[in-house]
XYZ file of C-alpha atoms in Angstrom:
307
model
C -10.908 -9.008 1.467
C -9.305 -9.290 -1.956
C -9.696 -9.231 -5.703
C -10.490 -12.173 -7.944
C -7.324 -14.034 -8.938
C -5.032 -12.231 -6.475
C -2.049 -14.592 -6.158
C -0.642 -12.734 -3.154
C -3.899 -13.236 -1.255
C -3.709 -16.892 -2.314
C -0.400 -17.218 -0.434
C -1.916 -16.033 2.837
C -5.060 -18.132 2.386
C -2.939 -21.234 1.729
C -0.844 -20.596 4.847
C -3.945 -20.227 7.026
C -5.530 -23.338 5.509
C -2.365 -25.316 6.252
C -2.660 -24.236 9.887
C -6.348 -25.216 9.877
C -7.346 -21.676 10.787
C -10.920 -20.885 9.662
C -10.700 -18.358 6.834
C -13.153 -16.921 4.317
C -12.012 -15.369 1.047
C -14.262 -12.376 0.363
C -14.213 -10.719 -3.052
C -16.521 -7.663 -3.003
C -16.747 -7.665 -6.803
C -19.037 -10.707 -6.395
C -21.584 -8.717 -4.395
C -25.141 -9.480 -5.446
C -24.100 -12.672 -7.248
C -22.114 -14.897 -4.868
C -21.705 -12.488 -1.961
C -24.316 -11.094 0.424
C -24.382 -9.782 3.964
C -26.591 -8.469 6.741
C -25.445 -6.463 9.743
C -27.548 -5.500 12.744
C -26.838 -2.584 15.067
C -28.914 -2.153 18.214
C -28.589 -0.117 21.386
C -25.982 -1.488 23.776
C -24.973 -4.401 21.542
C -21.960 -4.805 19.241
C -22.516 -5.046 15.514
C -23.740 -8.515 14.543
C -24.791 -10.315 11.391
C -23.622 -12.710 8.716
C -21.685 -12.575 5.482
C -22.140 -15.311 2.891
C -19.824 -16.259 0.024
C -20.333 -19.051 -2.495
C -18.596 -21.525 -0.181
C -19.338 -20.465 3.406
C -21.282 -18.259 5.776
C -19.419 -16.119 8.302
C -20.792 -15.019 11.661
C -19.552 -11.427 11.877
C -19.451 -11.656 15.650
C -16.789 -14.384 15.376
C -14.441 -12.520 13.036
C -11.150 -11.794 14.813
C -9.069 -10.423 11.940
C -9.385 -9.074 8.389
C -6.661 -8.734 5.772
C -7.715 -5.824 3.551
C -5.735 -7.027 0.554
C -6.680 -4.564 -2.213
C -10.328 -5.590 -2.632
C -11.979 -4.780 -5.941
C -15.462 -3.381 -5.635
C -18.393 -4.055 -8.000
C -18.383 -2.071 -11.239
C -22.179 -2.205 -11.701
C -22.012 -2.423 -15.531
C -25.753 -1.825 -15.894
C -25.526 1.563 -14.186
C -24.055 4.889 -15.264
C -23.861 8.530 -14.204
C -25.334 9.461 -10.814
C -26.810 5.964 -10.382
C -23.342 4.406 -10.674
C -21.814 6.929 -8.274
C -24.588 6.274 -5.765
C -24.304 2.474 -5.980
C -20.521 2.506 -5.483
C -20.859 4.744 -2.440
C -23.528 2.503 -0.885
C -21.326 -0.532 -1.454
C -18.207 0.893 0.168
C -19.988 2.530 3.071
C -22.346 -0.398 3.629
C -20.123 -3.485 3.513
C -16.900 -1.606 4.201
C -18.412 0.382 7.040
C -19.804 -2.737 8.697
C -16.495 -4.613 8.543
C -14.405 -1.781 9.981
C -16.904 -1.615 12.868
C -16.359 -5.176 14.104
C -15.342 -4.997 17.785
C -11.925 -6.365 18.725
C -11.111 -7.224 15.120
C -7.480 -6.921 13.984
C -7.389 -5.063 10.657
C -4.410 -5.452 8.343
C -4.672 -2.612 7.624
C -7.552 -0.484 8.856
C -8.704 1.109 5.553
C -9.270 4.469 7.225
C -5.753 4.536 8.696
C -4.308 3.321 5.412
C -5.974 6.107 3.472
C -4.476 8.723 5.779
C -1.007 7.184 5.419
C -1.180 7.294 1.628
C -0.667 11.059 1.335
C 2.912 11.535 0.091
C 3.519 15.005 1.603
C 2.314 13.713 4.970
C 4.555 10.652 4.647
C 7.569 12.841 3.973
C 6.817 15.241 6.820
C 6.399 12.406 9.328
C 9.527 10.629 8.053
C 11.550 13.802 8.518
C 10.132 14.293 12.013
C 11.113 10.739 12.980
C 14.715 11.192 11.865
C 14.791 9.618 8.407
C 17.033 11.194 5.787
C 14.445 12.702 3.436
C 15.592 14.139 0.072
C 14.803 17.858 -0.370
C 11.286 17.888 -1.800
C 9.054 20.424 -3.521
C 5.302 20.001 -4.018
C 4.045 22.842 -6.184
C 2.172 23.976 -9.272
C 4.061 27.286 -9.526
C 6.329 27.281 -12.542
C 8.811 29.802 -11.119
C 9.209 27.876 -7.857
C 9.682 24.591 -9.706
C 12.304 26.064 -12.009
C 14.120 27.597 -9.041
C 14.128 24.230 -7.218
C 15.527 22.352 -10.212
C 18.186 24.998 -10.767
C 19.211 24.874 -7.102
C 19.598 21.087 -6.906
C 20.639 20.256 -10.463
C 19.726 16.581 -10.521
C 16.005 16.413 -9.769
C 13.348 13.745 -10.269
C 9.580 13.933 -10.696
C 7.297 11.464 -8.904
C 3.544 11.012 -8.837
C 1.716 12.057 -5.698
C -0.809 9.241 -6.035
C -1.078 6.105 -8.138
C -4.180 5.890 -10.317
C -5.408 3.378 -12.868
C -4.084 5.354 -15.839
C -5.350 4.194 -19.235
C -5.362 5.357 -22.839
C -7.480 3.472 -25.358
C -7.981 0.804 -22.655
C -4.217 0.250 -22.405
C -2.853 0.362 -18.862
C 0.013 2.823 -18.474
C 2.476 3.567 -15.674
C 3.857 6.931 -14.650
C 7.476 6.251 -13.716
C 9.850 8.246 -11.558
C 11.815 10.288 -14.104
C 14.633 12.858 -14.117
C 13.473 16.344 -15.052
C 15.224 19.495 -16.271
C 14.265 23.159 -16.297
C 13.779 23.012 -20.074
C 10.950 20.498 -19.631
C 8.904 22.777 -17.376
C 6.173 24.886 -18.975
C 2.907 26.506 -17.945
C 1.091 23.153 -17.964
C 2.523 22.454 -14.501
C -0.040 24.918 -13.164
C -2.918 22.464 -13.620
C -2.184 20.311 -10.540
C 0.488 20.012 -7.826
C 3.591 17.990 -8.702
C 6.237 16.350 -6.523
C 9.901 17.055 -7.269
C 12.861 15.726 -5.296
C 16.600 16.193 -5.294
C 18.013 12.972 -6.696
C 19.888 10.749 -4.240
C 23.156 9.314 -5.562
C 22.125 5.789 -4.614
C 23.991 2.524 -5.120
C 20.999 0.279 -4.362
C 17.345 0.296 -3.391
C 15.829 -1.384 -0.357
C 12.386 -2.890 -0.024
C 11.473 -3.437 3.605
C 8.269 -5.297 4.420
C 7.066 -4.962 8.002
C 4.305 -7.304 9.171
C 3.491 -6.868 12.834
C 6.788 -7.305 14.672
C 8.473 -9.116 11.779
C 10.738 -7.153 9.446
C 11.993 -8.392 6.060
C 14.736 -6.369 4.377
C 15.749 -6.909 0.758
C 18.403 -5.067 -1.210
C 17.501 -4.520 -4.873
C 20.389 -3.947 -7.263
C 19.796 -2.540 -10.737
C 20.929 0.232 -13.060
C 17.453 1.775 -13.102
C 16.252 4.966 -11.458
C 12.836 3.323 -11.036
C 13.354 -0.414 -10.567
C 9.693 -1.160 -11.325
C 10.438 -0.656 -15.029
C 12.091 -4.059 -15.475
C 11.668 -6.713 -12.797
C 13.628 -9.201 -14.887
C 16.828 -7.164 -14.523
C 16.756 -6.977 -10.725
C 19.040 -8.770 -8.280
C 17.745 -9.449 -4.766
C 19.721 -9.913 -1.554
C 18.152 -10.560 1.840
C 19.777 -8.240 4.390
C 19.714 -7.477 8.097
C 18.876 -3.888 8.942
C 20.399 -1.814 11.752
C 18.392 -2.004 14.970
C 17.905 1.757 14.980
C 16.388 1.702 11.488
C 14.079 -1.189 12.382
C 12.850 0.729 15.418
C 12.216 3.826 13.286
C 10.194 1.821 10.759
C 8.040 0.257 13.464
C 7.499 3.634 15.116
C 6.465 5.053 11.755
C 3.785 2.393 11.279
C 2.572 2.847 14.846
C 2.139 6.557 14.192
C -0.319 5.793 11.396
C -1.939 2.868 13.279
C -0.804 0.411 10.619
C -0.009 -3.261 11.207
C 1.775 -3.695 7.884
C 3.624 -1.635 5.330
C 6.183 -1.825 2.542
C 8.924 0.786 2.767
C 11.016 1.950 -0.170
C 14.426 3.229 0.893
C 17.752 3.606 -0.856
C 21.371 3.458 0.262
C 24.250 5.627 -0.938
C 27.961 4.867 -1.357
C 28.615 5.792 2.286
C 26.081 3.240 3.470
C 23.586 5.877 4.596
C 19.885 5.119 4.257
C 17.474 7.553 2.598
C 13.691 7.664 2.775
C 11.704 7.305 -0.445
C 8.151 6.309 0.506
C 5.776 4.010 2.325
C 3.365 1.755 0.460
C 0.757 1.168 3.190
C -0.721 -1.756 1.261
C 2.299 -2.578 -0.848
C 2.884 -5.612 -3.029
C 5.086 -8.294 -1.473
C 4.171 -11.557 -3.177
C 6.811 -11.248 -5.890
C 9.625 -10.524 -3.451
C 8.645 -13.462 -1.243
C 8.752 -15.698 -4.320
C 12.151 -14.323 -5.396
C 13.802 -14.569 -1.972
C 11.969 -17.338 -0.149
C 11.199 -14.995 2.742
C 8.291 -16.289 4.896
C 6.188 -13.160 4.498
C 2.941 -15.097 4.021
C 3.647 -16.898 7.299
C 4.145 -13.526 9.000
C 0.718 -12.424 7.786
C -0.783 -15.674 9.028
C 0.889 -15.134 12.420
C -0.553 -11.643 12.645
C -4.047 -12.643 11.535
C -4.040 -15.713 13.750
C -2.880 -13.665 16.718
C 0.488 -15.371 17.176
C 2.444 -12.114 17.049
C-alpha cells in the first residue's frame, strides 16, 4: 500500500520481485480508475474477496503480508464539502477496514497500532517508563507555565506535536525544531498545546531503523539542531548499538504492536544516549542509499516471513 512514485516502496518491490515473491503494488489514489475491490463477510467464514489493480488481481484470502507504506488516498476532485468528507471516510473505512481484517496477515505496520504510537506525549511517557533518557518536557498552552519552564531550563527547544501537510499559497512548508526564549512567548500560545523540551547538549544524532528483528544504527553528524534542514551537509556512519539499547528499542516497538519503526536519538559528549522520538512509519530510503544498509532486504524478509 503506497503512493504513486514512492521510490522507497520501489526498493521493497524490487527486492521481492528479485526473490520471485508474488507482490502487488496497490496505490489507493487510483481507486475507481485502475483499482477496485470486493470483500465478503459471512457468518463463520474469514473475510474473502478480490482486489484488482491495472496489472493483477489479488485473492484477499491469499494475502500473507501488507506493507502500509504511506498510502495516498483519493482526493475526489469533483466533490466538496460534506460530500468530500463522506467519500474520504467511506474509502478509508471500506478498503482500509477490509485489509486490516485479513486473518493471519502480517501488517507492517498495523495502521491502528501505528496511529496510537504517533502521539508524542504517549511516546515520551512510554520511553521514560522503559528506561530511556528523556529530556524534561512540557506540553502546555498556559503562557505562565511555558515561561516558567523556559526560565528553569534556560536552553529550550520547541517541537511540533504532529506533522501536517502545511502549505501557504500552495507552497509546502516545514515546521522545524527551533530554540525558543521567554521573550518569544506571548498570548498566542493559548490557542493550542505546544511541546517544549530542555535542549540536550548533543554531539551527534542517531537514526535507528528497526525492521522485525533487524536493527540498523546510523550516526548523523552535522552542526544543525534539526538535521532535516540540510541533508547535503550530513555525514553518515554505520554503528553498532549496545545490546541493552537494542533490547529497549525492540521492547518499545512490541509495546505498541509495531513491526517496524525509525527511532531518533542523540548522543552527548559522555556517550550517553537520549530519546527524541519514534517515527512509526519513518522514512528510510535515503539512509539506505547513503549507507548501503540492506534495509529493503530486511523488509522483504519480514514480509516474506523469513524473520
